[in-house]
Short mmCIF file of C-alpha atoms and ligand atoms in Angstrom, two decimals:
data_model
loop_
_atom_site.label_atom_id
_atom_site.label_comp_id
_atom_site.label_asym_id
_atom_site.label_seq_id
_atom_site.Cartn_x
_atom_site.Cartn_y
_atom_site.Cartn_z
CA MET B 1 0.10 -0.19 0.11
CA VAL B 2 1.34 3.65 -0.84
CA ASN B 3 0.04 6.13 2.05
CA VAL B 4 -1.37 9.19 0.78
CA GLY B 5 -2.60 12.52 1.95
CA ILE B 6 -5.55 14.56 1.28
CA LEU B 7 -4.56 18.76 1.18
CA GLY B 8 -8.25 20.80 2.10
CA ALA B 9 -9.60 16.90 3.08
CA THR B 10 -12.43 18.99 5.48
CA GLY B 11 -13.63 20.44 1.96
CA MET B 12 -16.31 19.26 -0.68
CA VAL B 13 -13.86 17.76 -2.68
CA GLY B 14 -11.41 16.60 0.02
CA GLN B 15 -14.94 14.93 1.24
CA ARG B 16 -14.90 12.99 -2.43
CA PHE B 17 -11.01 12.06 -1.98
CA ILE B 18 -11.93 10.58 0.99
CA GLN B 19 -15.41 8.60 0.08
CA LEU B 20 -13.37 6.89 -3.66
CA LEU B 21 -10.25 6.04 -1.21
CA ALA B 22 -11.61 4.20 1.55
CA ASP B 23 -12.07 0.77 -0.24
CA HIS B 24 -8.58 1.46 -2.44
CA PRO B 25 -6.48 -1.36 -3.11
CA ASP B 26 -3.19 0.38 -3.52
CA PHE B 27 -3.99 4.16 -1.18
CA GLU B 28 -4.21 3.95 2.31
CA VAL B 29 -5.11 7.15 3.90
CA THR B 30 -3.00 8.54 6.09
CA ALA B 31 -2.38 11.87 6.42
CA LEU B 32 -5.53 14.64 6.55
CA THR B 33 -4.38 18.83 6.47
CA ALA B 34 -6.63 21.53 6.82
CA SER B 35 -7.03 24.71 7.25
CA SER B 36 -5.96 26.26 10.89
CA ARG B 37 -9.59 26.70 12.34
CA SER B 38 -9.58 22.49 11.65
CA ALA B 39 -6.20 21.78 12.86
CA GLY B 40 -5.56 19.91 15.98
CA LYS B 41 -9.18 18.40 15.75
CA LYS B 42 -10.36 14.75 14.92
CA TYR B 43 -11.46 14.69 11.59
CA GLU B 44 -15.19 13.74 12.38
CA ASP B 45 -15.35 16.71 14.31
CA ALA B 46 -13.05 19.23 12.21
CA VAL B 47 -15.29 18.51 8.93
CA THR B 48 -19.48 18.57 7.87
CA TRP B 49 -20.06 16.03 6.12
CA HIS B 50 -21.67 16.56 2.83
CA LEU B 51 -22.14 13.18 0.75
CA GLU B 52 -24.19 10.32 1.25
CA THR B 53 -22.29 7.67 2.46
CA LYS B 54 -20.72 8.09 6.00
CA ILE B 55 -17.58 8.95 6.98
CA PRO B 56 -15.10 5.72 6.66
CA ASP B 57 -14.26 4.52 10.09
CA ALA B 58 -10.35 4.55 9.24
CA VAL B 59 -10.18 8.48 9.12
CA LYS B 60 -13.14 9.25 11.73
CA ASP B 61 -10.64 9.79 14.63
CA THR B 62 -7.37 10.83 12.35
CA VAL B 63 -6.18 14.18 13.37
CA VAL B 64 -6.49 16.55 10.90
CA VAL B 65 -3.35 18.75 10.91
CA ASN B 66 -1.91 21.99 9.80
CA THR B 67 -1.49 22.03 5.23
CA ASP B 68 2.59 21.88 5.93
CA PRO B 69 4.75 19.65 5.07
CA ARG B 70 6.47 19.27 8.10
CA GLU B 71 3.36 18.08 9.82
CA VAL B 72 2.64 15.80 7.01
CA LYS B 73 4.76 12.53 7.60
CA ASP B 74 5.75 8.52 5.68
CA VAL B 75 3.28 9.69 2.50
CA GLU B 76 4.30 9.31 -0.71
CA ILE B 77 1.28 11.00 -2.78
CA VAL B 78 -0.95 14.07 -1.51
CA PHE B 79 -3.62 14.67 -2.90
CA SER B 80 -4.61 18.37 -3.24
CA ALA B 81 -8.17 19.77 -2.73
CA LEU B 82 -7.25 23.72 -1.88
CA PRO B 83 -8.72 26.29 -2.59
CA SER B 84 -6.28 27.65 -5.91
CA GLN B 85 -4.72 30.53 -3.80
CA ASN B 86 -3.23 28.26 -1.14
CA ALA B 87 -2.90 25.61 -3.79
CA ALA B 88 0.06 28.43 -5.41
CA LYS B 89 1.51 28.73 -2.53
CA VAL B 90 1.61 24.74 -1.13
CA GLU B 91 1.57 22.61 -3.49
CA PRO B 92 5.23 23.88 -4.77
CA LYS B 93 6.56 23.14 -0.80
CA PHE B 94 4.91 19.55 -0.71
CA ALA B 95 6.58 18.71 -3.84
CA GLU B 96 9.95 20.53 -2.35
CA ALA B 97 9.78 18.17 0.05
CA GLY B 98 10.09 14.96 -2.18
CA MET B 99 6.10 14.74 -2.23
CA LYS B 100 3.75 13.60 -5.38
CA VAL B 101 0.65 16.34 -5.58
CA ALA B 102 -1.91 15.03 -7.24
CA SER B 103 -3.66 18.65 -7.30
CA ASN B 104 -7.60 19.55 -8.34
CA ALA B 105 -6.56 22.90 -8.10
CA SER B 106 -6.34 25.14 -10.94
CA ALA B 107 -2.80 27.32 -9.58
CA MET B 108 -0.25 25.60 -11.29
CA ARG B 109 -2.50 23.87 -14.29
CA MET B 110 -0.92 26.34 -17.02
CA GLU B 111 2.26 26.48 -15.36
CA PRO B 112 4.67 25.43 -19.24
CA ASP B 113 6.67 22.53 -16.73
CA VAL B 114 3.76 21.34 -15.08
CA PRO B 115 1.61 18.62 -16.82
CA LEU B 116 -1.84 18.74 -17.13
CA VAL B 117 -3.62 15.33 -17.73
CA VAL B 118 -6.64 13.31 -18.27
CA PRO B 119 -5.44 9.44 -18.64
CA GLU B 120 -7.20 8.53 -21.14
CA VAL B 121 -6.42 11.95 -22.83
CA ASN B 122 -2.51 12.55 -22.92
CA PRO B 123 -0.90 10.53 -21.22
CA GLU B 124 2.36 11.18 -22.62
CA HIS B 125 2.53 14.85 -20.89
CA LEU B 126 4.04 13.17 -17.40
CA ASP B 127 6.91 13.41 -19.09
CA LEU B 128 6.72 17.29 -18.08
CA ILE B 129 7.79 15.49 -14.73
CA GLU B 130 10.70 15.31 -15.37
CA THR B 131 11.75 18.54 -16.60
CA GLN B 132 9.90 20.17 -14.05
CA GLN B 133 12.04 18.37 -11.33
CA LYS B 134 15.55 19.32 -13.29
CA ARG B 135 14.02 23.04 -13.63
CA ARG B 136 12.94 23.67 -10.02
CA GLY B 137 15.22 21.28 -8.03
CA TRP B 138 12.46 18.92 -6.33
CA ASP B 139 12.98 15.31 -5.30
CA GLY B 140 8.48 15.17 -5.92
CA PHE B 141 6.62 16.57 -8.57
CA ILE B 142 3.39 18.03 -9.65
CA VAL B 143 0.48 17.15 -11.49
CA THR B 144 -2.94 18.48 -11.97
CA ASN B 145 -6.06 17.77 -13.63
CA PRO B 146 -8.69 20.48 -15.55
CA ASN B 147 -11.48 22.35 -14.52
CA CYS B 148 -14.12 19.46 -14.10
CA SER B 149 -16.97 21.10 -17.13
CA THR B 150 -13.14 21.04 -19.43
CA ILE B 151 -12.00 17.16 -18.27
CA ALA B 152 -16.07 15.79 -19.84
CA LEU B 153 -15.62 18.04 -22.88
CA VAL B 154 -12.27 16.82 -23.53
CA MET B 155 -13.07 13.21 -22.61
CA THR B 156 -15.66 13.75 -25.90
CA LEU B 157 -13.44 15.57 -27.95
CA LYS B 158 -10.46 13.01 -28.12
CA PRO B 159 -11.22 10.81 -29.93
CA LEU B 160 -12.87 13.17 -32.77
CA TYR B 161 -9.75 14.98 -32.38
CA ASP B 162 -7.72 11.93 -33.41
CA GLN B 163 -10.38 10.83 -36.44
CA PHE B 164 -11.52 13.84 -38.19
CA ASN B 165 -9.88 17.22 -38.30
CA ILE B 166 -12.42 19.79 -36.05
CA LYS B 167 -12.50 23.30 -36.87
CA ARG B 168 -14.16 25.59 -34.12
CA VAL B 169 -16.77 23.79 -31.11
CA TYR B 170 -18.46 25.55 -29.17
CA VAL B 171 -19.81 24.83 -26.25
CA SER B 172 -22.82 25.66 -23.28
CA THR B 173 -22.15 24.18 -19.97
CA MET B 174 -25.30 23.74 -17.42
CA GLN B 175 -22.98 23.19 -14.13
CA ALA B 176 -24.21 22.04 -10.63
CA VAL B 177 -23.75 23.51 -7.14
CA SER B 178 -21.48 21.25 -6.04
CA GLY B 179 -19.07 22.76 -8.51
CA ALA B 180 -18.71 26.08 -6.10
CA GLY B 181 -18.50 24.56 -3.25
CA TYR B 182 -20.98 23.73 -0.06
CA ASN B 183 -21.43 27.55 0.63
CA GLY B 184 -20.54 28.57 -2.70
CA VAL B 185 -24.04 29.57 -4.50
CA PRO B 186 -26.96 30.73 -1.86
CA SER B 187 -29.80 29.24 -2.25
CA MET B 188 -32.21 32.58 -2.14
CA ALA B 189 -30.24 32.83 -6.08
CA ILE B 190 -30.16 29.40 -7.50
CA VAL B 191 -34.07 27.94 -6.48
CA ASP B 192 -36.03 28.64 -9.48
CA ASN B 193 -33.17 30.61 -11.23
CA LEU B 194 -30.09 30.02 -13.47
CA VAL B 195 -27.03 32.22 -12.86
CA PRO B 196 -25.44 32.51 -16.46
CA PHE B 197 -21.72 33.72 -14.82
CA ILE B 198 -19.25 31.39 -13.63
CA GLY B 199 -15.94 33.54 -12.25
CA GLU B 200 -13.25 32.78 -15.00
CA GLU B 201 -14.79 29.17 -16.30
CA GLU B 202 -14.69 29.68 -19.45
CA GLU B 203 -11.64 31.05 -19.71
CA LYS B 204 -10.67 27.70 -18.57
CA MET B 205 -12.60 26.19 -20.97
CA GLU B 206 -10.73 27.59 -23.85
CA SER B 207 -7.70 27.43 -23.19
CA GLU B 208 -6.78 23.83 -20.79
CA THR B 209 -8.94 22.31 -23.42
CA LEU B 210 -6.77 22.90 -26.55
CA HIS B 211 -3.38 22.15 -23.93
CA LEU B 212 -4.75 18.60 -23.33
CA LEU B 213 -5.36 17.97 -26.79
CA GLY B 214 -1.89 19.27 -27.85
CA ASP B 215 1.21 17.75 -29.34
CA PHE B 216 4.06 17.72 -26.12
CA ASP B 217 7.09 17.50 -28.23
CA GLY B 218 9.86 16.22 -25.83
CA GLU B 219 10.06 19.49 -23.79
CA THR B 220 7.31 21.65 -24.21
CA VAL B 221 2.66 21.58 -24.95
CA ASN B 222 2.09 23.78 -28.47
CA ASN B 223 -1.48 23.40 -27.87
CA ALA B 224 -4.10 22.35 -30.70
CA ASN B 225 -4.90 24.40 -33.23
CA PHE B 226 -8.78 25.45 -33.69
CA GLY B 227 -11.28 27.18 -32.11
CA VAL B 228 -13.49 26.86 -28.45
CA SER B 229 -16.15 29.46 -27.57
CA ALA B 230 -17.57 28.32 -23.93
CA SER B 231 -20.60 30.08 -22.32
CA CYS B 232 -20.77 28.66 -18.72
CA HIS B 233 -24.05 28.90 -16.66
CA ARG B 234 -24.37 27.53 -12.62
CA VAL B 235 -28.12 25.68 -12.67
CA ALA B 236 -30.12 24.52 -9.80
CA VAL B 237 -28.73 21.22 -10.42
CA LEU B 238 -26.42 19.72 -7.10
CA ASP B 239 -24.30 16.88 -8.86
CA GLY B 240 -23.18 16.47 -12.20
CA HIS B 241 -22.62 18.72 -15.19
CA THR B 242 -24.40 19.53 -18.80
CA GLU B 243 -22.84 20.61 -21.93
CA ALA B 244 -24.69 21.21 -25.02
CA VAL B 245 -21.60 20.93 -27.30
CA PHE B 246 -21.71 21.98 -31.66
CA ILE B 247 -18.71 21.15 -33.46
CA GLU B 248 -17.81 22.46 -36.97
CA MET B 249 -15.67 19.90 -39.11
CA ASP B 250 -13.16 20.72 -41.59
CA ASP B 251 -14.66 17.94 -43.97
CA ASP B 252 -18.44 16.00 -44.24
CA PHE B 253 -18.15 13.09 -42.01
CA ASP B 254 -20.18 9.75 -41.75
CA LEU B 255 -22.02 10.41 -38.43
CA ASP B 256 -22.20 6.89 -37.62
CA GLU B 257 -18.54 6.61 -37.77
CA VAL B 258 -18.45 9.69 -34.87
CA LYS B 259 -20.75 7.38 -33.12
CA GLY B 260 -18.00 4.75 -33.46
CA SER B 261 -15.10 6.69 -32.83
CA LEU B 262 -16.77 8.13 -28.74
CA THR B 263 -18.09 4.46 -28.60
CA ASN B 264 -14.42 2.45 -29.01
CA PHE B 265 -12.52 5.26 -27.54
CA LYS B 266 -10.61 3.29 -24.87
CA GLY B 267 -7.18 5.30 -23.40
CA LEU B 268 -4.08 3.90 -21.39
CA PRO B 269 -6.23 3.54 -18.69
CA GLN B 270 -8.68 0.84 -19.55
CA LYS B 271 -5.65 -1.05 -21.38
CA LEU B 272 -3.73 -1.01 -17.99
CA ASN B 273 -7.36 -1.46 -16.24
CA LEU B 274 -6.33 0.90 -13.93
CA TYR B 275 -8.77 0.89 -10.44
CA SER B 276 -10.86 4.08 -11.24
CA ALA B 277 -10.42 3.57 -14.49
CA PRO B 278 -14.54 3.25 -16.29
CA GLU B 279 -14.68 0.36 -18.96
CA ASP B 280 -16.25 3.19 -21.20
CA PRO B 281 -14.98 6.61 -20.79
CA VAL B 282 -17.69 7.67 -22.95
CA VAL B 283 -21.18 5.62 -22.83
CA ILE B 284 -23.65 6.70 -25.66
CA ARG B 285 -27.20 7.15 -24.56
CA GLU B 286 -29.83 6.65 -27.27
CA GLU B 287 -33.04 7.89 -25.75
CA ASP B 288 -33.98 11.50 -26.65
CA ASN B 289 -34.27 12.84 -23.05
CA ARG B 290 -30.82 11.23 -21.89
CA PRO B 291 -28.33 12.12 -21.00
CA GLN B 292 -29.41 14.07 -18.14
CA PRO B 293 -27.60 14.56 -14.80
CA ARG B 294 -30.08 12.79 -12.32
CA MET B 295 -30.11 9.86 -14.89
CA ASP B 296 -26.42 9.79 -15.83
CA ARG B 297 -23.66 10.96 -13.73
CA MET B 298 -22.98 7.95 -11.89
CA ALA B 299 -22.07 6.14 -15.14
CA GLY B 300 -18.85 4.34 -15.12
CA ASN B 301 -19.01 4.71 -11.13
CA GLY B 302 -19.40 8.64 -12.37
CA MET B 303 -16.04 8.12 -14.32
CA ALA B 304 -17.50 8.11 -17.23
CA VAL B 305 -19.12 11.18 -19.62
CA SER B 306 -22.84 9.95 -21.07
CA VAL B 307 -23.45 11.54 -23.94
CA GLY B 308 -26.61 11.96 -26.02
CA ARG B 309 -28.71 13.18 -28.61
CA LEU B 310 -25.77 12.78 -30.80
CA ARG B 311 -26.54 14.43 -34.27
CA ARG B 312 -26.21 16.24 -37.44
CA ASP B 313 -26.62 19.69 -37.31
CA GLU B 314 -28.95 20.85 -40.17
CA VAL B 315 -28.00 24.12 -40.43
CA TYR B 316 -24.46 24.49 -40.54
CA SER B 317 -22.69 22.50 -43.22
CA ASN B 318 -20.12 19.70 -42.00
CA SER B 319 -21.21 20.55 -38.50
CA LEU B 320 -22.59 18.18 -35.03
CA LYS B 321 -24.11 18.19 -31.94
CA TYR B 322 -24.87 16.14 -28.70
CA VAL B 323 -24.96 16.85 -25.12
CA LEU B 324 -23.15 15.49 -22.63
CA VAL B 325 -23.11 14.60 -18.44
CA GLY B 326 -20.35 13.72 -16.16
CA HIS B 327 -20.46 14.11 -12.78
CA ASN B 328 -18.52 16.96 -11.45
CA THR B 329 -16.92 16.28 -7.58
CA ILE B 330 -15.65 12.48 -8.78
CA ARG B 331 -14.14 12.45 -12.68
CA GLY B 332 -14.55 16.04 -12.97
CA ALA B 333 -12.66 16.28 -9.82
CA ALA B 334 -11.40 13.99 -6.87
CA GLY B 335 -11.80 11.46 -9.62
CA ALA B 336 -9.52 12.78 -12.03
CA SER B 337 -6.31 13.34 -9.35
CA ILE B 338 -7.13 9.68 -8.29
CA LEU B 339 -6.90 8.60 -12.03
CA ASN B 340 -4.02 10.33 -12.20
CA ALA B 341 -2.23 8.97 -9.10
CA GLU B 342 -3.27 5.49 -9.93
CA LEU B 343 -1.17 5.82 -13.45
CA ILE B 344 1.59 7.44 -12.23
CA ASN B 345 1.76 4.81 -10.05
CA GLU B 346 1.85 2.24 -12.76
CA ILE B 347 3.92 3.64 -15.08
CA LEU B 348 6.35 5.96 -13.33
N1 NDP S 401 -11.85 20.33 -10.94
C1 NDP S 401 -12.06 20.69 -10.99
O1 NDP S 401 -13.16 21.06 -11.49
C2 NDP S 401 -12.85 21.39 -9.83
C3 NDP S 401 -11.60 21.30 -8.73
N2 NDP S 401 -12.34 21.94 -7.69
C4 NDP S 401 -11.18 22.83 -6.60
O2 NDP S 401 -11.07 22.16 -5.58
C5 NDP S 401 -10.79 22.72 -4.21
C6 NDP S 401 -11.13 22.39 -3.88
O3 NDP S 401 -13.08 22.87 -3.21
P1 NDP S 401 -13.60 22.93 -2.78
O4 NDP S 401 -13.85 21.62 -1.80
O5 NDP S 401 -15.54 23.16 -3.09
O6 NDP S 401 -13.60 23.69 -1.57
P2 NDP S 401 -14.18 24.03 0.08
O7 NDP S 401 -14.13 25.58 0.69
O8 NDP S 401 -15.54 23.14 -0.06
O9 NDP S 401 -12.90 23.22 0.76
C7 NDP S 401 -11.57 24.26 1.00
C8 NDP S 401 -10.81 22.99 1.92
O10 NDP S 401 -9.05 23.90 1.94
C9 NDP S 401 -9.35 24.05 3.31
N3 NDP S 401 -8.48 25.26 3.14
C10 NDP S 401 -9.31 26.61 3.05
N4 NDP S 401 -8.55 27.82 4.22
C11 NDP S 401 -7.07 26.88 3.60
C12 NDP S 401 -5.84 27.72 4.33
N5 NDP S 401 -5.60 28.80 4.39
N6 NDP S 401 -4.68 26.79 4.06
C13 NDP S 401 -4.84 25.23 4.13
N7 NDP S 401 -5.97 24.78 3.87
C14 NDP S 401 -7.29 25.50 3.69
C15 NDP S 401 -10.33 23.88 4.04
O11 NDP S 401 -9.99 23.77 5.67
P3 NDP S 401 -11.15 23.92 6.33
O12 NDP S 401 -12.01 22.89 6.68
O13 NDP S 401 -10.53 24.26 7.70
O14 NDP S 401 -11.60 25.55 6.31
C16 NDP S 401 -10.88 22.80 3.56
O15 NDP S 401 -10.75 21.54 3.48
C17 NDP S 401 -10.54 24.58 -5.11
O16 NDP S 401 -9.30 24.95 -5.68
C18 NDP S 401 -11.47 23.81 -6.52
O17 NDP S 401 -11.34 24.85 -7.45
C19 NDP S 401 -13.42 21.97 -7.30
C20 NDP S 401 -14.51 21.60 -7.63
C21 NDP S 401 -14.12 21.18 -8.83
N1 PHD S 402 -15.73 26.23 -11.77
C1 PHD S 402 -15.89 25.25 -11.08
C2 PHD S 402 -15.27 24.46 -9.73
C3 PHD S 402 -14.20 24.19 -10.45
O1 PHD S 402 -13.92 24.95 -9.10
O2 PHD S 402 -13.07 24.63 -10.92
P1 PHD S 402 -11.76 24.64 -11.13
O3 PHD S 402 -11.15 23.38 -10.30
O4 PHD S 402 -11.22 25.01 -12.96
O5 PHD S 402 -11.59 26.26 -10.38
C4 PHD S 402 -17.54 25.23 -10.81
O6 PHD S 402 -18.10 25.70 -10.51
O7 PHD S 402 -18.59 24.01 -11.39
#
C-alpha cells in the first residue's frame, strides 16, 4: 500500500477524496490536512460531512494537521483539494519536500512544466515531470487535472480530434451547484433560477481544452489548433455538469463513424486496467431525453461521460451536435486526481 494524504480534506472535494479512497486497493489515507481552523481536531469533529455515505471509520479519528509538509509524515502522494490561492503557495512546498502532488486546484495547471493530464487523453504529457524536477530542483513533483467542465468536454473531443479535422467547437454548460462548494451559491440565488456566469470558467475551458489536446514535443506542449468558445451557467442541480456541444469539422463526415469513434474510445487507463478507470470512458445514450444529470452522472461509477442527442447539424455544413453529462466532483475533481495518481503509480 502507498501512504497518501489529502490536502483540504474537510472541503467538498476533500470529502470526495475520502469517500473514493476508502476501499482503494493501492492507496491508504494516512494524513489529512485543512486550515488552522480544523487542525488539531479529529476528522469527524472538524468536517461538516455532506455526502450520502458515512464518514469511513478509518479516518474518523484521524487528527487533522495544518497544510504544511513538515506536519505530513511518511506520505508518498498527496491529493490537493485546496482553494486555488492556497494551492499556489503550498503545493510547491510539498513537491520540494519530496512528495508527489496530484492536484485538483487550478493554480499550477497552466505552468509550462506542470503536466495537466486526463489519463485517457494525454498521458504522454506526464513526461514533463522530468523537466519540472530538473528545472525546480524538486525530488517530488506536481501533476494537475483540469477543470470539471473541461474534463468532460475533452474526453468526448479526444476520439474525434484523433479521427477528424475539428475546425471549431462551441460549448454551453449547465453546471451543478456542488462545483462552487457547499457555501458557493446561496439557495436564494439558485432555486427557481439560473445564474449565467461562473467566474473564469469560460477562459479555463477554452485554454485547458487546447492544452490537453496539444502535442508534447519532448520539452513543451504545443496547443491544438482549433477554436473553442464556451458559455458557462449555473443551474439548480446538485451534482453533474451538462454541456451542449456544437462542433464544426473541416470536411464532411459520416455520423456513424463519429458514433463509432466515441463508442470504441479507450485510453491507457483501460489498457492498464487501472482501479478507477471506467470500462467505457464515453457512454452513448440513444434515448431522446438523455443524458440527464440525475440519471447519468454515476455512469462508470461517476468516472464515465454520457453522450446523447448525437446528431448532424441540419443548419450548418460539416457540423454535429450532442449533449454530455459528467460527474463534476468525481470525474471532474477527486476521481480525476486519483486516476492520475494510479497512472503515475503504475508507469513511473
Ligand atoms: N477539478 C474541478 O473542476 C473542481 C475543482 N475544484 C477545486 O477543488 C478545490 C477545493 O474545492 P472545494 O472542496 O469546493 O472547497 P471547500 O471550500 O469546500 O474546501 C476547502 C478546503 O481547503 C481548506 N482550506 C481553506 N483555507 C485554507 C488555508 N488557508 N490553508 C489550508 N487549508 C485551507 C479547508 O479547510 P477548513 O475546513 O479548515 O476551512 C477545506 O478543507 C478548489 O481549488 C476548487 O476550485 C472543485 C470542484 C471541481
Ligand atoms: N468552477 C467549477 C469548479 C471548480 O472549482 O473549477 P476549477 O477547478 O477550475 O477551479 C464549477 O463551478 O463548477
